Amino acid sequence: MKQPIIFIFVIFITSLFAISCTDNATVEKARKLEERNKALLSQIEAEQKQRQALEQSITELRQQMDAAKLATEQRGVEQWNALIDQVLVKLDRVKNEHKAFSSARLAGEFTSEETRLKSIARDQESQARSLVYELKAQKFPKAEKLDQLVEEFTSAYMNYISYNKVSWQLVKTFGKATDDIKKKESKYLLDYNDILNKIKALKEKE
C-alpha cells in the first residue's frame, strides 16, 4: 500500500518540477523577447533621430545654397547694370560729339569732318563691344541682344552723319536741303536715339 503512494508522490513532485522548469523557460523566453524588443525600439529611435538630423542638415544646406544663389544673382545684376552703364557712356560720347558741318565750306572739309565723326563712332563701338564680350563670356542671357543693339546704334549713327553732311552741303550750296534728305536725316537720328533707349531698358532692377 505504501509503494503506490510513494510512486504517486514521486510523479507529483516530478510534474511540479517539470511545470516549474517549463514556467522558468517561458519566463526566460519572455525576458529575452522583451530585451530584443527594447533593443529594436532603441535602434528605431536612434535611426529616427539620425534621419531628423539629416533632414535638418539638408534643410540648412538648401537655405545656404539659396542664399548663395541669391547673392550670386545680385552680384550678376550689379555687374550687368554697371557694364551697360559703361556701354552707354561710350555711345553717348559718340552721340554728343560736336559736329562741325555748320562751319565747313569746302568739300574736303565736309569729308574730313565726316571721316572724323565716323572714326570716333567705330572706336567707341569697338570699346563698347569689348565690354559686351565680357558679358557674353559669362553667359549673360541678354548679352547677344546688347551686342546687336550696339552694332545697330553705330550703323544708324553713321547713316545719320552721312545725311547730316549732305544736308549741310545742300544748305551751304543751295540755301536748303531737300525734303527727302531731311526725312532720312531725321529717321536715322530717331533710330539711334531709340536704340539708346532700348539699351537702357536692358538694365535689371536691383
C-alpha atoms as an extended CHARMM CRD file, in Angstrom:
* protein
*
       206  EXT
         1         1  MET       CA              0.0000000000        0.0000000000        0.0000000000  PROA      1               0.0000000000
         2         2  LYS       CA              2.8370000000        2.3500000000        0.7810000000  PROA      2               0.0000000000
         3         3  GLN       CA              4.6180000000        1.8100000000       -2.5370000000  PROA      3               0.0000000000
         4         4  PRO       CA              1.8070000000        3.1620000000       -4.7690000000  PROA      4               0.0000000000
         5         5  ILE       CA              1.5300000000        6.2250000000       -2.5520000000  PROA      5               0.0000000000
         6         6  ILE       CA              5.2410000000        6.8500000000       -2.8050000000  PROA      6               0.0000000000
         7         7  PHE       CA              5.0780000000        6.3120000000       -6.5440000000  PROA      7               0.0000000000
         8         8  ILE       CA              2.2550000000        8.8160000000       -6.8920000000  PROA      8               0.0000000000
         9         9  PHE       CA              4.1420000000       11.2970000000       -4.7440000000  PROA      9               0.0000000000
        10        10  VAL       CA              7.2410000000       10.9360000000       -6.9130000000  PROA      10              0.0000000000
        11        11  ILE       CA              5.1570000000       11.5060000000      -10.0460000000  PROA      11              0.0000000000
        12        12  PHE       CA              3.5640000000       14.5750000000       -8.4330000000  PROA      12              0.0000000000
        13        13  ILE       CA              6.9220000000       16.0450000000       -7.4580000000  PROA      13              0.0000000000
        14        14  THR       CA              8.3130000000       15.3060000000      -10.9180000000  PROA      14              0.0000000000
        15        15  SER       CA              5.3280000000       17.0220000000      -12.5350000000  PROA      15              0.0000000000
        16        16  LEU       CA              5.7530000000       20.0610000000      -10.3340000000  PROA      16              0.0000000000
        17        17  PHE       CA              9.4240000000       20.2140000000      -11.2680000000  PROA      17              0.0000000000
        18        18  ALA       CA              8.5860000000       19.8820000000      -14.9480000000  PROA      18              0.0000000000
        19        19  ILE       CA              5.9610000000       22.5920000000      -14.6640000000  PROA      19              0.0000000000
        20        20  SER       CA              8.4240000000       24.7640000000      -12.7890000000  PROA      20              0.0000000000
        21        21  CYS       CA             11.0550000000       24.2130000000      -15.4580000000  PROA      21              0.0000000000
        22        22  THR       CA              8.5170000000       24.9830000000      -18.1750000000  PROA      22              0.0000000000
        23        23  ASP       CA              7.4790000000       28.1930000000      -16.4120000000  PROA      23              0.0000000000
        24        24  ASN       CA             11.0990000000       29.2200000000      -15.9910000000  PROA      24              0.0000000000
        25        25  ALA       CA             11.7840000000       28.6130000000      -19.7050000000  PROA      25              0.0000000000
        26        26  THR       CA              8.7120000000       30.6310000000      -20.6490000000  PROA      26              0.0000000000
        27        27  VAL       CA              9.7690000000       33.4750000000      -18.3860000000  PROA      27              0.0000000000
        28        28  GLU       CA             13.2660000000       33.4050000000      -19.8530000000  PROA      28              0.0000000000
        29        29  LYS       CA             11.8800000000       33.4850000000      -23.3750000000  PROA      29              0.0000000000
        30        30  ALA       CA              9.6270000000       36.3790000000      -22.4580000000  PROA      30              0.0000000000
        31        31  ARG       CA             12.5260000000       38.2350000000      -20.8770000000  PROA      31              0.0000000000
        32        32  LYS       CA             14.7100000000       37.7460000000      -23.9460000000  PROA      32              0.0000000000
        33        33  LEU       CA             11.8560000000       38.8120000000      -26.2300000000  PROA      33              0.0000000000
        34        34  GLU       CA             11.3290000000       41.9490000000      -24.1610000000  PROA      34              0.0000000000
        35        35  GLU       CA             15.0420000000       42.7430000000      -24.2870000000  PROA      35              0.0000000000
        36        36  ARG       CA             15.0350000000       42.1810000000      -28.0480000000  PROA      36              0.0000000000
        37        37  ASN       CA             12.0180000000       44.4730000000      -28.4580000000  PROA      37              0.0000000000
        38        38  LYS       CA             13.6440000000       47.1460000000      -26.3230000000  PROA      38              0.0000000000
        39        39  ALA       CA             16.8370000000       46.9280000000      -28.3860000000  PROA      39              0.0000000000
        40        40  LEU       CA             14.8190000000       47.1450000000      -31.6130000000  PROA      40              0.0000000000
        41        41  LEU       CA             12.8730000000       50.1310000000      -30.2960000000  PROA      41              0.0000000000
        42        42  SER       CA             16.1080000000       51.8600000000      -29.2910000000  PROA      42              0.0000000000
        43        43  GLN       CA             17.5210000000       51.2080000000      -32.7580000000  PROA      43              0.0000000000
        44        44  ILE       CA             14.3840000000       52.6340000000      -34.4050000000  PROA      44              0.0000000000
        45        45  GLU       CA             14.5260000000       55.7370000000      -32.1960000000  PROA      45              0.0000000000
        46        46  ALA       CA             18.2160000000       56.2030000000      -32.9850000000  PROA      46              0.0000000000
        47        47  GLU       CA             17.5240000000       55.8770000000      -36.7170000000  PROA      47              0.0000000000
        48        48  GLN       CA             14.6780000000       58.4040000000      -36.4350000000  PROA      48              0.0000000000
        49        49  LYS       CA             16.9820000000       60.8580000000      -34.6910000000  PROA      49              0.0000000000
        50        50  GLN       CA             19.6250000000       60.3340000000      -37.3770000000  PROA      50              0.0000000000
        51        51  ARG       CA             17.0170000000       60.8590000000      -40.1020000000  PROA      51              0.0000000000
        52        52  GLN       CA             15.7410000000       64.0240000000      -38.4150000000  PROA      52              0.0000000000
        53        53  ALA       CA             19.3040000000       65.3110000000      -38.0650000000  PROA      53              0.0000000000
        54        54  LEU       CA             19.9540000000       64.5240000000      -41.7340000000  PROA      54              0.0000000000
        55        55  GLU       CA             16.7450000000       66.2830000000      -42.8110000000  PROA      55              0.0000000000
        56        56  GLN       CA             17.7180000000       69.3080000000      -40.7180000000  PROA      56              0.0000000000
        57        57  SER       CA             21.1770000000       69.3470000000      -42.3050000000  PROA      57              0.0000000000
        58        58  ILE       CA             19.6450000000       69.1150000000      -45.7860000000  PROA      58              0.0000000000
        59        59  THR       CA             17.2450000000       71.9780000000      -44.9820000000  PROA      59              0.0000000000
        60        60  GLU       CA             20.0870000000       74.1580000000      -43.7030000000  PROA      60              0.0000000000
        61        61  LEU       CA             22.2250000000       73.2950000000      -46.7340000000  PROA      61              0.0000000000
        62        62  ARG       CA             19.3830000000       74.2420000000      -49.0930000000  PROA      62              0.0000000000
        63        63  GLN       CA             18.9260000000       77.5310000000      -47.2610000000  PROA      63              0.0000000000
        64        64  GLN       CA             22.6450000000       78.2480000000      -47.5740000000  PROA      64              0.0000000000
        65        65  MET       CA             22.5770000000       77.3480000000      -51.2710000000  PROA      65              0.0000000000
        66        66  ASP       CA             19.5350000000       79.5720000000      -51.8510000000  PROA      66              0.0000000000
        67        67  ALA       CA             21.2400000000       82.4480000000      -50.0510000000  PROA      67              0.0000000000
        68        68  ALA       CA             24.4320000000       81.9210000000      -52.0550000000  PROA      68              0.0000000000
        69        69  LYS       CA             22.4370000000       81.7410000000      -55.2940000000  PROA      69              0.0000000000
        70        70  LEU       CA             20.5980000000       84.9510000000      -54.4180000000  PROA      70              0.0000000000
        71        71  ALA       CA             23.8750000000       86.6950000000      -53.6020000000  PROA      71              0.0000000000
        72        72  THR       CA             25.3990000000       85.4690000000      -56.8680000000  PROA      72              0.0000000000
        73        73  GLU       CA             22.3740000000       86.6470000000      -58.8430000000  PROA      73              0.0000000000
        74        74  GLN       CA             22.5350000000       90.0270000000      -57.1180000000  PROA      74              0.0000000000
        75        75  ARG       CA             26.2250000000       90.3780000000      -57.9610000000  PROA      75              0.0000000000
        76        76  GLY       CA             25.3780000000       89.3610000000      -61.5270000000  PROA      76              0.0000000000
        77        77  VAL       CA             22.6870000000       92.0470000000      -61.7660000000  PROA      77              0.0000000000
        78        78  GLU       CA             25.0670000000       94.6710000000      -60.4030000000  PROA      78              0.0000000000
        79        79  GLN       CA             27.7910000000       93.6380000000      -62.8520000000  PROA      79              0.0000000000
        80        80  TRP       CA             25.3410000000       93.6010000000      -65.7780000000  PROA      80              0.0000000000
        81        81  ASN       CA             23.9680000000       97.0600000000      -64.9840000000  PROA      81              0.0000000000
        82        82  ALA       CA             27.4340000000       98.5000000000      -64.3820000000  PROA      82              0.0000000000
        83        83  LEU       CA             28.6920000000       97.2880000000      -67.7650000000  PROA      83              0.0000000000
        84        84  ILE       CA             25.5880000000       98.5900000000      -69.5390000000  PROA      84              0.0000000000
        85        85  ASP       CA             26.2840000000      101.9810000000      -67.9630000000  PROA      85              0.0000000000
        86        86  GLN       CA             29.8260000000      101.8090000000      -69.3330000000  PROA      86              0.0000000000
        87        87  VAL       CA             28.4910000000      100.8990000000      -72.7770000000  PROA      87              0.0000000000
        88        88  LEU       CA             26.0980000000      103.8600000000      -72.6410000000  PROA      88              0.0000000000
        89        89  VAL       CA             28.9770000000      106.1740000000      -71.7500000000  PROA      89              0.0000000000
        90        90  LYS       CA             30.7710000000      105.0700000000      -74.9350000000  PROA      90              0.0000000000
        91        91  LEU       CA             27.7020000000      105.5650000000      -77.1180000000  PROA      91              0.0000000000
        92        92  ASP       CA             26.7940000000      108.8980000000      -75.5080000000  PROA      92              0.0000000000
        93        93  ARG       CA             30.3340000000      110.0280000000      -76.3140000000  PROA      93              0.0000000000
        94        94  VAL       CA             29.5020000000      109.3690000000      -79.9780000000  PROA      94              0.0000000000
        95        95  LYS       CA             26.0660000000      110.9620000000      -79.8080000000  PROA      95              0.0000000000
        96        96  ASN       CA             27.3000000000      114.1290000000      -78.0950000000  PROA      96              0.0000000000
        97        97  GLU       CA             30.4290000000      114.6500000000      -80.2000000000  PROA      97              0.0000000000
        98        98  HSD       CA             30.4220000000      118.1360000000      -81.6990000000  PROA      98              0.0000000000
        99        99  LYS       CA             29.6470000000      118.1520000000      -85.4200000000  PROA      99              0.0000000000
       100       100  ALA       CA             31.4080000000      120.8980000000      -87.3450000000  PROA      100             0.0000000000
       101       101  PHE       CA             29.4930000000      120.6500000000      -90.6460000000  PROA      101             0.0000000000
       102       102  SER       CA             27.9170000000      124.0460000000      -89.9930000000  PROA      102             0.0000000000
       103       103  SER       CA             31.3260000000      125.7360000000      -90.2030000000  PROA      103             0.0000000000
       104       104  ALA       CA             32.6540000000      123.7120000000      -93.1620000000  PROA      104             0.0000000000
       105       105  ARG       CA             32.8440000000      125.3620000000      -96.5730000000  PROA      105             0.0000000000
       106       106  LEU       CA             34.9120000000      123.2290000000      -98.9070000000  PROA      106             0.0000000000
       107       107  ALA       CA             34.0530000000      119.6540000000      -99.9500000000  PROA      107             0.0000000000
       108       108  GLY       CA             37.2570000000      118.4100000000      -98.3240000000  PROA      108             0.0000000000
       109       109  GLU       CA             36.2310000000      119.9390000000      -95.0010000000  PROA      109             0.0000000000
       110       110  PHE       CA             32.8740000000      118.1460000000      -95.0840000000  PROA      110             0.0000000000
       111       111  THR       CA             34.5620000000      114.8460000000      -95.9420000000  PROA      111             0.0000000000
       112       112  SER       CA             37.2160000000      115.3130000000      -93.2630000000  PROA      112             0.0000000000
       113       113  GLU       CA             34.5930000000      116.0020000000      -90.5930000000  PROA      113             0.0000000000
       114       114  GLU       CA             32.5240000000      113.0120000000      -91.7030000000  PROA      114             0.0000000000
       115       115  THR       CA             35.5980000000      110.7830000000      -91.5020000000  PROA      115             0.0000000000
       116       116  ARG       CA             36.4590000000      112.0910000000      -88.0290000000  PROA      116             0.0000000000
       117       117  LEU       CA             32.9730000000      111.5040000000      -86.6450000000  PROA      117             0.0000000000
       118       118  LYS       CA             32.6850000000      108.0110000000      -88.1160000000  PROA      118             0.0000000000
       119       119  SER       CA             36.1450000000      107.1350000000      -86.8340000000  PROA      119             0.0000000000
       120       120  ILE       CA             35.0890000000      108.1170000000      -83.3140000000  PROA      120             0.0000000000
       121       121  ALA       CA             31.9160000000      106.0460000000      -83.7050000000  PROA      121             0.0000000000
       122       122  ARG       CA             33.8610000000      102.9520000000      -84.7910000000  PROA      122             0.0000000000
       123       123  ASP       CA             36.3710000000      103.3670000000      -81.9670000000  PROA      123             0.0000000000
       124       124  GLN       CA             33.6770000000      103.7200000000      -79.3100000000  PROA      124             0.0000000000
       125       125  GLU       CA             31.7470000000      100.7990000000      -80.8010000000  PROA      125             0.0000000000
       126       126  SER       CA             34.8610000000       98.6430000000      -80.5610000000  PROA      126             0.0000000000
       127       127  GLN       CA             35.3470000000       99.5990000000      -76.9140000000  PROA      127             0.0000000000
       128       128  ALA       CA             31.6680000000       99.0470000000      -76.1250000000  PROA      128             0.0000000000
       129       129  ARG       CA             31.6220000000       95.6160000000      -77.7590000000  PROA      129             0.0000000000
       130       130  SER       CA             34.7320000000       94.6350000000      -75.8050000000  PROA      130             0.0000000000
       131       131  LEU       CA             32.7050000000       95.2770000000      -72.6650000000  PROA      131             0.0000000000
       132       132  VAL       CA             29.8240000000       93.2580000000      -74.0770000000  PROA      132             0.0000000000
       133       133  TYR       CA             32.2300000000       90.4070000000      -74.8340000000  PROA      133             0.0000000000
       134       134  GLU       CA             32.8970000000       90.1100000000      -71.0930000000  PROA      134             0.0000000000
       135       135  LEU       CA             29.1740000000       89.6240000000      -70.5350000000  PROA      135             0.0000000000
       136       136  LYS       CA             28.8850000000       87.0970000000      -73.3650000000  PROA      136             0.0000000000
       137       137  ALA       CA             31.8210000000       85.1250000000      -71.9590000000  PROA      137             0.0000000000
       138       138  GLN       CA             29.9670000000       84.8640000000      -68.6420000000  PROA      138             0.0000000000
       139       139  LYS       CA             26.7860000000       83.6730000000      -70.4020000000  PROA      139             0.0000000000
       140       140  PHE       CA             24.5850000000       86.6370000000      -69.5120000000  PROA      140             0.0000000000
       141       141  PRO       CA             21.2870000000       85.8700000000      -71.2980000000  PROA      141             0.0000000000
       142       142  LYS       CA             20.8140000000       89.3470000000      -72.8140000000  PROA      142             0.0000000000
       143       143  ALA       CA             24.4280000000       89.8780000000      -73.8760000000  PROA      143             0.0000000000
       144       144  GLU       CA             23.7740000000       88.8690000000      -77.5000000000  PROA      144             0.0000000000
       145       145  LYS       CA             20.9020000000       91.3490000000      -77.7040000000  PROA      145             0.0000000000
       146       146  LEU       CA             23.0810000000       94.0910000000      -76.2340000000  PROA      146             0.0000000000
       147       147  ASP       CA             25.8250000000       93.3610000000      -78.7570000000  PROA      147             0.0000000000
       148       148  GLN       CA             23.2940000000       93.5590000000      -81.5880000000  PROA      148             0.0000000000
       149       149  LEU       CA             21.9580000000       96.9070000000      -80.3460000000  PROA      149             0.0000000000
       150       150  VAL       CA             25.4510000000       98.3960000000      -80.0970000000  PROA      150             0.0000000000
       151       151  GLU       CA             26.0910000000       97.3880000000      -83.7020000000  PROA      151             0.0000000000
       152       152  GLU       CA             22.7280000000       98.8120000000      -84.8080000000  PROA      152             0.0000000000
       153       153  PHE       CA             23.4340000000      102.0590000000      -82.9740000000  PROA      153             0.0000000000
       154       154  THR       CA             26.7010000000      102.5820000000      -84.8320000000  PROA      154             0.0000000000
       155       155  SER       CA             25.0740000000      101.7860000000      -88.1780000000  PROA      155             0.0000000000
       156       156  ALA       CA             22.1990000000      104.2190000000      -87.5590000000  PROA      156             0.0000000000
       157       157  TYR       CA             24.5750000000      106.9220000000      -86.3180000000  PROA      157             0.0000000000
       158       158  MET       CA             26.8390000000      106.6240000000      -89.3570000000  PROA      158             0.0000000000
       159       159  ASN       CA             23.8490000000      106.8450000000      -91.6920000000  PROA      159             0.0000000000
       160       160  TYR       CA             22.7400000000      109.9380000000      -89.8070000000  PROA      160             0.0000000000
       161       161  ILE       CA             26.1880000000      111.5090000000      -90.1820000000  PROA      161             0.0000000000
       162       162  SER       CA             26.1790000000      110.8230000000      -93.9180000000  PROA      162             0.0000000000
       163       163  TYR       CA             22.8060000000      112.5390000000      -94.4040000000  PROA      163             0.0000000000
       164       164  ASN       CA             23.6620000000      115.3160000000      -91.9650000000  PROA      164             0.0000000000
       165       165  LYS       CA             26.7480000000      116.0990000000      -94.0320000000  PROA      165             0.0000000000
       166       166  VAL       CA             24.7820000000      116.1110000000      -97.2880000000  PROA      166             0.0000000000
       167       167  SER       CA             22.0890000000      118.2580000000      -95.6830000000  PROA      167             0.0000000000
       168       168  TRP       CA             24.6380000000      120.8850000000      -94.6720000000  PROA      168             0.0000000000
       169       169  GLN       CA             26.3110000000      120.7740000000      -98.0610000000  PROA      169             0.0000000000
       170       170  LEU       CA             22.9440000000      121.4970000000      -99.7090000000  PROA      170             0.0000000000
       171       171  VAL       CA             22.2470000000      124.3070000000      -97.2540000000  PROA      171             0.0000000000
       172       172  LYS       CA             25.6470000000      125.8650000000      -97.9660000000  PROA      172             0.0000000000
       173       173  THR       CA             25.2310000000      125.4590000000     -101.7280000000  PROA      173             0.0000000000
       174       174  PHE       CA             21.5120000000      125.9900000000     -102.3830000000  PROA      174             0.0000000000
       175       175  GLY       CA             20.2630000000      127.5340000000      -99.1710000000  PROA      175             0.0000000000
       176       176  LYS       CA             18.2330000000      124.4870000000      -98.0800000000  PROA      176             0.0000000000
       177       177  ALA       CA             18.2600000000      120.6890000000      -98.0270000000  PROA      177             0.0000000000
       178       178  THR       CA             15.7390000000      118.6000000000      -99.9470000000  PROA      178             0.0000000000
       179       179  ASP       CA             12.7780000000      117.0960000000      -98.1050000000  PROA      179             0.0000000000
       180       180  ASP       CA             13.9780000000      113.5760000000      -98.8800000000  PROA      180             0.0000000000
       181       181  ILE       CA             17.4010000000      114.2310000000      -97.3400000000  PROA      181             0.0000000000
       182       182  LYS       CA             15.8590000000      115.8510000000      -94.2620000000  PROA      182             0.0000000000
       183       183  LYS       CA             13.4580000000      112.9310000000      -93.7880000000  PROA      183             0.0000000000
       184       184  LYS       CA             16.2640000000      110.3850000000      -93.9430000000  PROA      184             0.0000000000
       185       185  GLU       CA             18.4200000000      112.5170000000      -91.6500000000  PROA      185             0.0000000000
       186       186  SER       CA             15.5620000000      112.6940000000      -89.1170000000  PROA      186             0.0000000000
       187       187  LYS       CA             14.8540000000      108.9780000000      -89.4660000000  PROA      187             0.0000000000
       188       188  TYR       CA             18.3830000000      107.9100000000      -88.5450000000  PROA      188             0.0000000000
       189       189  LEU       CA             18.5500000000      110.4950000000      -85.7580000000  PROA      189             0.0000000000
       190       190  LEU       CA             15.4120000000      108.9790000000      -84.2440000000  PROA      190             0.0000000000
       191       191  ASP       CA             16.7170000000      105.4560000000      -84.8670000000  PROA      191             0.0000000000
       192       192  TYR       CA             19.9420000000      105.7830000000      -82.9160000000  PROA      192             0.0000000000
       193       193  ASN       CA             18.2300000000      107.6100000000      -80.0490000000  PROA      193             0.0000000000
       194       194  ASP       CA             15.6080000000      104.8620000000      -79.9340000000  PROA      194             0.0000000000
       195       195  ILE       CA             18.3610000000      102.2360000000      -79.8110000000  PROA      195             0.0000000000
       196       196  LEU       CA             19.9520000000      104.0170000000      -76.8520000000  PROA      196             0.0000000000
       197       197  ASN       CA             16.6350000000      103.7810000000      -75.0120000000  PROA      197             0.0000000000
       198       198  LYS       CA             16.4050000000      100.0670000000      -75.8310000000  PROA      198             0.0000000000
       199       199  ILE       CA             19.8620000000       99.5450000000      -74.3550000000  PROA      199             0.0000000000
       200       200  LYS       CA             18.8630000000      101.3990000000      -71.1850000000  PROA      200             0.0000000000
       201       201  ALA       CA             15.7690000000       99.1800000000      -70.9600000000  PROA      201             0.0000000000
       202       202  LEU       CA             18.0000000000       96.0850000000      -70.7730000000  PROA      202             0.0000000000
       203       203  LYS       CA             19.1280000000       97.0540000000      -67.2810000000  PROA      203             0.0000000000
       204       204  GLU       CA             17.8100000000       94.8510000000      -64.4910000000  PROA      204             0.0000000000
       205       205  LYS       CA             16.0820000000       96.0140000000      -61.3170000000  PROA      205             0.0000000000
       206       206  GLU       CA             18.3870000000       95.7560000000      -58.3000000000  PROA      206             0.0000000000
